[in-house]
Coordinates of C-alpha atoms in Angstrom, one line a residue:
M1 CA 5.9 -3.7 84.1
P2 CA 8.7 -2.9 81.7
P3 CA 8.5 0.4 80.0
S4 CA 8.0 -1.2 76.6
T5 CA 4.9 -3.0 77.7
R6 CA 3.3 0.0 79.8
R7 CA -0.1 1.0 78.4
P8 CA -0.4 4.5 77.2
R9 CA -2.7 6.7 79.4
P10 CA -6.1 7.4 77.6
R11 CA -6.6 10.9 76.4
P12 CA -9.6 12.7 77.9
L13 CA -12.6 13.1 75.6
R14 CA -12.7 16.7 74.3
L15 CA -16.0 17.8 72.9
P16 CA -16.0 20.4 70.2
A17 CA -16.1 23.9 71.3
R18 CA -19.6 24.5 70.0
W19 CA -20.9 21.5 71.9
R20 CA -19.4 22.8 75.1
A21 CA -20.9 26.2 74.6
A22 CA -24.3 24.7 74.0
G23 CA -24.0 22.7 77.2
Q24 CA -23.1 25.8 79.2
R25 CA -26.1 27.6 77.7
L26 CA -28.4 24.7 78.6
A27 CA -27.1 24.6 82.2
A28 CA -27.5 28.4 82.5
R29 CA -31.1 28.2 81.3
R30 CA -31.8 25.4 83.7
G31 CA -30.3 27.4 86.6
A32 CA -32.2 30.5 85.6
R33 CA -35.4 28.4 85.3
F34 CA -34.8 26.9 88.8
A35 CA -34.2 30.4 90.3
R36 CA -37.3 31.8 88.6
R37 CA -39.5 28.8 89.6
H38 CA -38.2 28.3 93.2
V39 CA -35.7 30.9 94.5
L40 CA -37.3 34.2 93.3
P41 CA -40.9 33.3 94.4
W42 CA -39.8 32.5 97.9
F43 CA -37.6 35.6 98.0
G44 CA -40.6 37.6 97.0
I45 CA -42.8 35.8 99.6
L46 CA -40.2 36.6 102.4
L47 CA -39.9 40.2 101.2
V48 CA -43.6 40.8 101.2
A49 CA -44.0 39.1 104.5
G50 CA -41.2 41.2 106.0
V51 CA -42.6 44.5 104.8
G52 CA -46.2 43.6 105.8
A53 CA -45.2 42.3 109.2
G54 CA -43.0 45.3 109.8
V55 CA -46.0 47.6 109.2
G56 CA -48.1 45.4 111.4
F57 CA -45.6 45.4 114.2
A58 CA -45.2 49.2 114.0
L59 CA -49.0 49.7 114.3
A60 CA -49.4 47.1 117.1
P61 CA -50.8 48.6 120.3
G62 CA -49.0 48.1 123.6
A63 CA -50.4 46.3 126.6
G64 CA -51.2 48.7 129.4
T65 CA -50.9 47.7 133.0
Y66 CA -50.4 49.2 136.4
V67 CA -47.2 48.3 138.2
G68 CA -47.7 49.7 141.6
P69 CA -48.6 53.4 141.0
L70 CA -47.0 53.4 137.5
Q71 CA -49.3 53.2 134.5
T72 CA -47.0 51.4 132.1
E73 CA -47.3 50.4 128.4
V74 CA -45.4 47.3 127.3
R75 CA -44.5 46.7 123.7
V76 CA -42.8 43.7 122.1
R77 CA -41.4 44.2 118.6
P78 CA -38.5 43.1 116.3
S79 CA -35.3 45.0 116.8
L80 CA -31.6 44.8 115.8
T81 CA -30.8 45.9 119.4
P82 CA -32.5 43.2 121.5
G83 CA -33.1 43.3 125.2
V84 CA -35.4 44.9 127.7
E85 CA -35.8 48.7 127.9
V86 CA -37.5 50.8 130.6
D87 CA -38.2 54.4 129.5
L88 CA -38.3 56.9 132.3
P89 CA -39.1 60.3 130.8
P90 CA -37.6 62.8 131.2
V91 CA -34.6 61.4 133.1
G92 CA -33.4 58.6 130.8
K93 CA -33.7 54.9 130.0
V94 CA -32.5 51.7 131.7
T95 CA -31.5 48.8 129.3
F96 CA -30.9 45.1 130.1
D97 CA -29.1 42.8 127.6
T98 CA -31.2 39.8 128.5
H99 CA -31.2 37.9 125.2
R100 CA -29.7 37.9 121.7
A101 CA -32.7 37.1 119.5
P102 CA -33.8 40.2 117.6
I103 CA -36.7 41.1 119.9
V104 CA -36.9 44.1 122.2
V105 CA -39.4 44.5 125.1
T106 CA -40.0 48.1 125.9
A107 CA -41.8 49.4 129.1
T108 CA -42.7 53.1 129.0
I109 CA -44.0 55.0 132.0
E110 CA -47.2 56.7 130.7
S111 CA -48.4 58.3 133.9
V112 CA -48.1 58.1 137.7
D113 CA -50.7 58.1 140.4
V114 CA -48.7 60.6 142.6
D115 CA -50.8 60.0 145.7
A116 CA -50.4 56.3 145.4
A117 CA -46.6 56.7 144.8
A118 CA -46.3 58.7 147.9
R119 CA -48.2 56.1 149.9
L120 CA -46.0 53.3 148.4
V121 CA -42.8 55.0 149.4
R122 CA -44.0 55.4 153.0
S123 CA -45.5 52.0 153.5
P124 CA -43.4 48.8 154.0
Q125 CA -46.5 46.7 153.6
Q126 CA -47.2 48.2 150.1
L127 CA -43.6 47.7 149.1
L128 CA -43.8 44.0 150.2
A129 CA -47.1 43.6 148.2
L130 CA -45.4 45.2 145.2
E131 CA -42.5 42.8 145.4
L132 CA -44.9 39.9 145.4
T133 CA -47.0 41.0 142.5
A134 CA -44.9 43.2 140.2
A135 CA -43.2 40.3 138.4
D136 CA -46.4 38.5 137.6
T137 CA -48.0 41.8 136.5
V138 CA -45.2 42.6 134.1
R139 CA -45.0 39.1 132.8
A140 CA -48.7 39.0 132.0
A141 CA -48.4 42.4 130.3
T142 CA -45.5 41.2 128.2
V143 CA -47.4 38.1 127.1
R144 CA -50.3 40.3 126.0
A145 CA -48.0 42.7 124.2
A146 CA -46.3 39.8 122.4
A147 CA -49.7 38.4 121.4
L148 CA -50.9 41.7 120.1
S149 CA -47.7 42.3 118.1
L150 CA -47.8 38.8 116.7
A151 CA -51.4 39.1 115.6
C152 CA -50.8 42.5 114.0
G153 CA -47.6 41.3 112.3
I154 CA -49.3 38.2 110.8
A155 CA -52.3 40.3 109.7
G156 CA -50.0 42.8 108.1
A157 CA -48.1 40.1 106.3
L158 CA -51.3 38.3 105.0
L159 CA -52.8 41.6 103.9
A160 CA -49.6 42.5 102.0
A161 CA -49.6 39.1 100.4
V162 CA -53.2 39.5 99.2
V163 CA -52.5 42.9 97.7
V164 CA -49.3 41.9 96.0
H165 CA -49.7 38.3 95.0
R166 CA -53.5 38.0 94.7
S167 CA -53.2 34.3 95.2
R168 CA -54.5 32.1 97.9
R169 CA -51.5 29.8 97.6
R170 CA -49.0 32.6 97.9
T171 CA -50.9 34.1 100.8
L172 CA -50.7 30.8 102.7
Q173 CA -47.1 30.5 101.9
T174 CA -46.5 34.0 103.2
G175 CA -48.2 33.2 106.5
A176 CA -46.3 29.9 106.8
A177 CA -43.0 31.7 106.2
L178 CA -43.7 34.3 108.8
L179 CA -44.8 31.6 111.3
V180 CA -41.5 29.8 110.9
V181 CA -39.6 33.0 111.5
V182 CA -41.6 33.8 114.6
V183 CA -41.1 30.3 116.1
A184 CA -37.4 30.4 115.4
T185 CA -37.1 33.9 117.0
G186 CA -39.1 32.8 120.0
A187 CA -36.9 29.7 120.4
G188 CA -33.8 31.9 120.1
T189 CA -35.1 34.2 122.7
A190 CA -35.8 31.4 125.2
A191 CA -32.4 29.7 124.5
T192 CA -30.3 32.9 125.0
F193 CA -32.3 34.5 127.8
D194 CA -30.0 35.3 130.7
P195 CA -31.7 36.3 134.0
A196 CA -28.3 37.5 135.4
A197 CA -28.4 40.3 132.9
L198 CA -31.1 41.9 135.1
R199 CA -28.3 42.7 137.5
Q200 CA -26.3 44.6 134.9
P201 CA -28.3 47.6 133.7
R202 CA -27.1 50.2 131.2
F203 CA -28.2 53.8 131.7
T204 CA -28.8 56.6 129.2
G205 CA -29.9 60.2 129.7
L206 CA -29.4 61.7 133.1
L207 CA -29.3 58.2 134.6
S208 CA -26.1 57.5 132.7
R209 CA -24.3 60.1 134.9
A210 CA -25.1 58.2 138.1
P211 CA -22.2 56.3 139.7
Y212 CA -23.1 52.6 139.4
V213 CA -21.0 50.7 141.8
V214 CA -21.2 46.9 142.3
S215 CA -18.1 46.3 144.4
S216 CA -18.4 46.3 148.2
T217 CA -22.2 46.5 148.0
Q218 CA -23.3 43.1 149.0
N219 CA -26.7 44.2 150.3
A220 CA -27.6 45.8 146.9
L221 CA -26.4 42.7 145.0
D222 CA -28.3 40.4 147.3
R223 CA -31.5 42.2 146.5
L224 CA -30.8 42.4 142.8
E225 CA -30.2 38.7 142.6
S226 CA -33.9 38.2 142.9
Y227 CA -35.9 39.2 139.8
R228 CA -38.9 40.1 142.0
S229 CA -36.8 42.3 144.3
G230 CA -34.9 43.9 141.5
L231 CA -38.2 44.9 139.8
S232 CA -39.6 46.3 142.9
D233 CA -36.5 48.3 143.4
I234 CA -37.0 49.9 140.0
V235 CA -40.6 50.7 140.7
R236 CA -39.9 52.1 144.1
S237 CA -37.1 54.4 142.7
V238 CA -39.3 55.6 139.9
S239 CA -42.2 56.1 142.2
T240 CA -40.0 58.3 144.5
L241 CA -38.8 60.3 141.5
Y242 CA -42.3 61.0 140.1
A243 CA -43.9 61.5 143.5
T244 CA -41.7 64.5 144.0
A245 CA -41.5 65.7 140.4
A246 CA -44.7 64.9 138.6
N247 CA -46.8 67.4 140.5
L248 CA -44.4 70.3 140.5
P249 CA -46.0 73.7 141.0
V250 CA -46.4 75.9 138.0
L251 CA -45.5 79.6 137.7
G252 CA -47.0 81.9 135.1
D253 CA -49.7 81.2 132.5
A254 CA -47.7 79.6 129.7
R255 CA -45.7 76.5 130.3
A256 CA -42.0 76.6 129.3
A257 CA -40.7 73.4 127.7
G258 CA -39.1 71.0 130.2
T259 CA -39.5 73.1 133.4
G260 CA -43.2 73.3 134.2
L261 CA -42.6 77.1 134.8
G262 CA -43.8 80.2 133.0
E263 CA -42.1 81.5 130.0
D264 CA -41.1 84.8 131.7
V265 CA -38.4 83.0 133.6
T266 CA -34.6 83.0 133.4
T267 CA -33.1 79.5 134.1
V268 CA -29.5 79.3 135.4
L269 CA -27.6 76.2 136.7
H270 CA -25.5 76.3 139.9
I271 CA -22.7 73.7 140.0
S272 CA -19.7 73.4 142.3
D273 CA -16.8 71.1 143.3
L274 CA -16.4 69.1 140.1
H275 CA -12.9 68.0 141.2
L276 CA -11.9 66.7 137.8
N277 CA -14.8 64.3 137.5
P278 CA -16.0 64.3 133.8
L279 CA -19.4 62.9 134.9
G280 CA -19.9 66.3 136.5
Y281 CA -19.6 68.1 133.1
D282 CA -21.7 65.3 131.5
L283 CA -24.5 66.1 134.0
T284 CA -24.1 69.8 133.4
E285 CA -24.4 69.4 129.7
N286 CA -27.5 67.3 130.0
L287 CA -29.2 69.7 132.3
V288 CA -28.3 72.7 130.0
Q289 CA -29.9 70.9 127.1
Q290 CA -32.9 69.4 128.8
F291 CA -34.0 72.4 130.8
G292 CA -33.1 75.3 128.6
V293 CA -30.4 76.7 130.9
Q294 CA -29.3 80.2 129.9
A295 CA -26.1 80.4 132.1
V296 CA -24.0 78.2 134.3
L297 CA -22.7 79.5 137.7
D298 CA -19.7 77.5 139.0
T299 CA -18.5 78.2 142.6
G300 CA -15.1 76.6 142.2
D301 CA -13.0 73.6 143.0
T302 CA -13.2 72.6 139.4
T303 CA -9.8 71.1 139.7
T304 CA -8.1 69.3 142.6
W305 CA -4.4 70.4 142.7
G306 CA -4.5 73.4 140.4
T307 CA -1.7 72.2 138.2
A308 CA -1.2 72.9 134.5
A309 CA -1.7 69.2 133.8
E310 CA -5.4 69.6 134.8
A311 CA -6.0 72.2 132.1
S312 CA -7.4 69.7 129.6
F313 CA -10.3 69.0 131.9
L314 CA -11.4 72.6 131.5
G315 CA -11.9 72.3 127.8
R316 CA -15.5 71.2 128.3
I317 CA -16.5 74.8 129.4
G318 CA -16.5 76.3 126.0
G319 CA -18.6 73.4 124.6
L320 CA -21.6 74.1 126.8
G321 CA -22.9 76.8 124.5
V322 CA -24.1 79.2 127.3
P323 CA -22.3 81.8 129.4
Y324 CA -20.2 80.2 132.1
V325 CA -19.5 82.3 135.3
W326 CA -16.8 81.0 137.6
V327 CA -15.2 81.9 141.0
R328 CA -11.9 80.3 142.2
G329 CA -12.1 77.6 144.9
N330 CA -9.4 76.6 147.4
H331 CA -8.3 73.7 145.1
D332 CA -8.0 76.1 142.1
S333 CA -4.7 78.0 141.6
G334 CA -4.1 81.3 139.9
D335 CA -3.0 79.3 136.8
T336 CA -6.4 77.5 136.9
Q337 CA -8.2 80.8 137.0
A338 CA -6.2 82.0 133.9
Q339 CA -7.0 78.7 132.1
V340 CA -10.7 79.0 132.9
A341 CA -10.7 82.5 131.5
A342 CA -9.0 81.3 128.4
Q343 CA -11.9 78.9 127.8
G344 CA -14.2 82.0 127.5
A345 CA -15.6 81.8 131.0
I346 CA -16.5 85.0 132.9
V347 CA -14.2 84.9 136.0
L348 CA -15.4 87.0 139.0
D349 CA -12.8 88.0 141.6
Q350 CA -12.1 90.9 143.9
G351 CA -15.7 91.9 144.0
S352 CA -16.0 92.3 140.3
T353 CA -19.5 92.2 138.7
A354 CA -21.0 91.1 135.4
Q355 CA -24.4 91.1 133.7
V356 CA -25.4 87.7 132.5
A357 CA -28.7 86.4 131.2
G358 CA -30.5 89.5 132.6
L359 CA -28.9 89.0 136.1
V360 CA -26.3 91.1 137.9
L361 CA -23.7 88.9 139.4
A362 CA -20.8 89.7 141.7
G363 CA -18.0 87.3 142.9
Q364 CA -14.9 86.7 144.9
G365 CA -12.4 83.9 144.5
D366 CA -11.3 81.9 147.6
P367 CA -8.5 83.8 149.3
V368 CA -6.5 80.6 150.1
F369 CA -5.0 77.8 148.0
T370 CA -5.2 74.6 150.0
P371 CA -5.4 71.7 147.5
D372 CA -5.1 69.0 150.2
G373 CA -7.9 67.8 152.4
E374 CA -11.7 67.9 152.4
G375 CA -13.9 71.0 152.3
T376 CA -14.7 72.0 155.9
A377 CA -16.0 75.2 157.4
A378 CA -13.3 77.7 158.2
T379 CA -12.7 78.6 161.9
G380 CA -10.4 81.0 163.7
S381 CA -7.9 82.8 161.6
A382 CA -9.1 80.9 158.5
E383 CA -12.6 82.3 159.0
Q384 CA -11.3 85.8 159.5
L385 CA -9.5 85.5 156.2
Q386 CA -12.7 84.4 154.4
E387 CA -14.5 87.3 156.1
Q388 CA -11.9 89.8 154.8
A389 CA -12.4 88.5 151.3
N390 CA -16.1 88.8 151.6
R391 CA -15.7 92.5 152.7
I392 CA -14.0 93.1 149.4
L393 CA -17.0 91.5 147.7
A394 CA -19.4 93.5 149.8
D395 CA -17.6 96.7 148.7
G396 CA -17.9 95.7 145.1
I397 CA -21.6 95.1 145.5
R398 CA -22.1 98.4 147.3
T399 CA -20.2 100.2 144.5
W400 CA -22.4 98.7 141.8
D401 CA -25.7 99.2 143.7
Q402 CA -24.9 102.9 144.3
S403 CA -24.1 103.4 140.6
H404 CA -27.2 101.3 139.5
P405 CA -29.9 101.9 142.1
E406 CA -32.6 100.5 139.6
D407 CA -30.6 97.4 138.9
P408 CA -28.8 96.1 142.0
V409 CA -26.7 93.0 142.3
D410 CA -28.9 89.9 142.2
V411 CA -26.5 87.1 143.1
A412 CA -23.1 86.9 144.9
L413 CA -20.8 83.9 144.2
V414 CA -18.2 82.7 146.7
H415 CA -16.6 79.3 147.2
D416 CA -16.4 78.8 151.0
P417 CA -19.6 79.8 152.8
S418 CA -17.6 80.8 155.9
G419 CA -17.4 84.4 157.2
L420 CA -20.4 85.7 155.3
D421 CA -21.4 88.4 157.7
P422 CA -20.3 91.2 155.3
L423 CA -22.7 90.0 152.7
Q424 CA -25.7 89.6 154.9
G425 CA -28.4 92.1 153.9
R426 CA -26.3 93.3 151.0
V427 CA -27.5 90.9 148.4
P428 CA -30.6 88.7 148.2
L429 CA -28.8 85.5 147.2
V430 CA -25.4 84.0 147.9
L431 CA -24.2 80.9 146.1
A432 CA -21.4 78.8 147.5
G433 CA -19.9 75.2 147.6
H434 CA -16.9 73.8 149.3
L435 CA -18.6 71.7 152.0
H436 CA -19.7 68.8 149.6
K437 CA -23.1 69.0 151.3
R438 CA -26.1 70.9 150.1
S439 CA -27.9 73.4 152.3
V440 CA -30.3 76.3 152.0
T441 CA -30.7 78.9 154.7
L442 CA -32.5 82.3 154.9
H443 CA -30.7 84.7 157.2
A444 CA -32.6 87.2 159.3
S445 CA -31.2 90.0 157.1
G446 CA -33.1 88.6 154.1
T447 CA -30.1 87.1 152.4
R448 CA -30.6 83.5 151.2
V449 CA -27.4 81.3 151.2
M450 CA -27.5 78.2 148.9
V451 CA -24.6 75.9 149.3
E452 CA -24.3 73.3 146.5
G453 CA -23.2 69.7 147.3
T454 CA -20.6 68.4 144.8
T455 CA -21.4 68.2 141.1
G456 CA -18.5 65.8 140.7
G457 CA -19.3 63.6 143.6
A458 CA -16.1 64.8 145.3
G459 CA -14.4 63.6 142.1
V460 CA -10.7 62.9 142.0
T461 CA -9.8 63.7 145.6
S462 CA -8.3 61.4 148.2
A463 CA -11.5 61.3 150.2
G464 CA -13.7 61.0 147.0
L465 CA -11.6 58.0 145.7
A466 CA -11.7 56.4 149.1
R467 CA -15.5 56.6 149.2
L468 CA -15.7 55.2 145.7
A469 CA -13.6 52.2 146.7
D470 CA -15.8 51.7 149.7
G471 CA -18.9 51.7 147.6
T472 CA -20.3 54.8 149.2
P473 CA -19.7 57.6 146.7
L474 CA -21.3 61.0 147.1
P475 CA -24.1 61.7 144.7
L476 CA -23.7 64.3 141.9
S477 CA -25.7 67.4 142.7
A478 CA -26.6 70.6 140.9
T479 CA -29.4 73.1 141.3
L480 CA -31.6 74.8 138.7
L481 CA -32.5 78.3 139.7
Y482 CA -35.5 80.1 138.2
F483 CA -35.4 84.0 138.3
G484 CA -38.1 86.4 137.2
R485 CA -37.3 88.2 134.0
S486 CA -39.5 91.3 134.1
G487 CA -41.7 93.5 136.2
D488 CA -41.5 93.4 140.0
D489 CA -40.0 89.9 139.9
A490 CA -37.1 90.8 137.7
G491 CA -33.9 89.3 139.2
R492 CA -35.9 87.6 142.0
L493 CA -35.4 83.9 142.7
L494 CA -38.9 82.4 142.1
A495 CA -38.1 78.7 142.4
Y496 CA -35.3 76.1 142.4
D497 CA -35.0 72.5 141.5
E498 CA -32.4 70.4 143.5
V499 CA -31.1 67.7 141.2
T500 CA -29.4 64.7 142.7
V501 CA -28.0 61.8 140.7
G502 CA -26.6 58.9 142.6
G503 CA -27.3 55.6 144.3
L504 CA -25.8 52.2 144.3
G505 CA -27.0 49.1 142.4
L506 CA -29.7 50.9 140.5
A507 CA -28.8 54.5 139.7
E508 CA -31.4 57.0 140.6
V509 CA -32.3 60.6 139.8
N510 CA -34.2 62.9 142.2
L511 CA -35.6 66.3 141.4
Q512 CA -37.0 68.3 144.3
R513 CA -38.7 71.6 143.5
T514 CA -39.2 74.5 145.9
V515 CA -41.3 77.5 144.9
L516 CA -40.8 80.7 146.9
G517 CA -43.7 82.9 147.9
E518 CA -43.8 86.5 148.9
E519 CA -43.0 85.6 152.5
D520 CA -39.8 84.0 151.3
H521 CA -38.5 87.4 150.1
P522 CA -38.1 89.6 153.2
P523 CA -36.6 93.1 152.6
L524 CA -32.8 93.2 152.9
T525 CA -31.6 94.6 156.2
V526 CA -27.9 95.2 156.9
P527 CA -27.3 93.7 160.4
T528 CA -24.7 96.2 161.7
A529 CA -24.7 98.5 164.7
T530 CA -24.6 101.6 162.5
A531 CA -27.1 100.5 159.9
S532 CA -30.7 101.6 160.2
G533 CA -33.5 100.9 157.9
T534 CA -33.9 98.4 155.1
S535 CA -33.1 98.0 151.4
S536 CA -35.3 96.9 148.6
R537 CA -34.8 95.8 145.0
S538 CA -34.8 99.5 144.1
A539 CA -32.9 101.0 147.0
P540 CA -29.5 99.6 148.0
A541 CA -28.7 99.0 151.7
P542 CA -26.8 101.8 153.4
A543 CA -23.1 101.3 154.1
G544 CA -22.4 99.4 157.3

């Protein structure tokens, strides 16, 4: 079309400004009216339903059941951290990320039939029966717990609606809203449930310090692939733990928190051979906090090569918050010893002594520096070298005892338990490490020798890393020592708990208590040709 004949484009209709303002006010009033009549009421309904249901869920009782010898309480409740949790007081918690919907299923061990647990651990028939029935028992308890929680949640929501709205219509709407949410949550749980997550547990507490290895452990994986087998594995491990720990002997009249021992007790922790494994210090920190430990005794091999680059690992010492007593191991250099002292630790060497937590301690560092190889008992000239070092320690003990006849040395600390003859009959207790294998022996002289395993599971050593790659790591081990604090028992070892953290597939914690009687404390007798007589806690042994 020629430009002269092209029609002009019509102008848009422009309303007067006051008309536009009036229209905007009308739309705003209609929007506000819609919000007041439809949005706000339902928002209020959901808010009241959520608060009432939350109170109801919180007050809902759990469903009790026996799973083997374990009396367990199962609860089902809303949570922003969904999954399945198994609480194992006092050692920690196992969590499985089985679904994504905001529901958590918690199973808490309420009590243990110790006799039944012991029978279960010893009986293959009972273990088979447990495997066949445990899954159905737990499932039935979960269904009952879910029904109880749902009933209490709906009751709480309806009661809140009656109190707040005072309207039958609003109360019914509240119940309907909650029912829709419950159905949607249940559908989400079913849709996102992943049975394979039962093979991927997460551990907290002491359990989190256990080496959890899945490579090269086909047998463990085969068992965990079955829900029934995996559940029975959990029950068996927990039964073993509580069978040994739930009925621990009690000393004294009053019970000290966390130990089951009397209040008139000094608790110290013996660790050894961490070998740069941070899990060892994690375990140490947990034990210090949970058992009220008053001092930590470390018998060396904290590092592996004794280099300056390993100094950063020693920074955990000062953060424990209790006195830390240390003797040098054969993997620790002179520089390592200086760095440990710089962290505020009490370093014992050349037969030096220290008074810590009411105990008199004496120590001697390892006379050799051999950072390569595994810890083995010394023989030949190596054993003679250890014996010479122990003679220096024995001289230090004798000097202290002669100067303090009413308060002799209670504990001697060495690293290598070889060549201990000079110490026999000189001191009631010798603590050592080095061998990566725990042992306790009572010498005829009355000296008890306690060799710790490896608190670092052999850690960063060639052999330790090889075992880790093979799926056979050494467990983390430490020992809680309980000494009398006053009277005739002052400085005397009354009991000890051997703590072992390890296992493949499902990590496990074992606590084994030994209580010492009067017959376990024979008088000290120095076994030398020139010695005659005995020594007691008030009279040091004569020179040999």
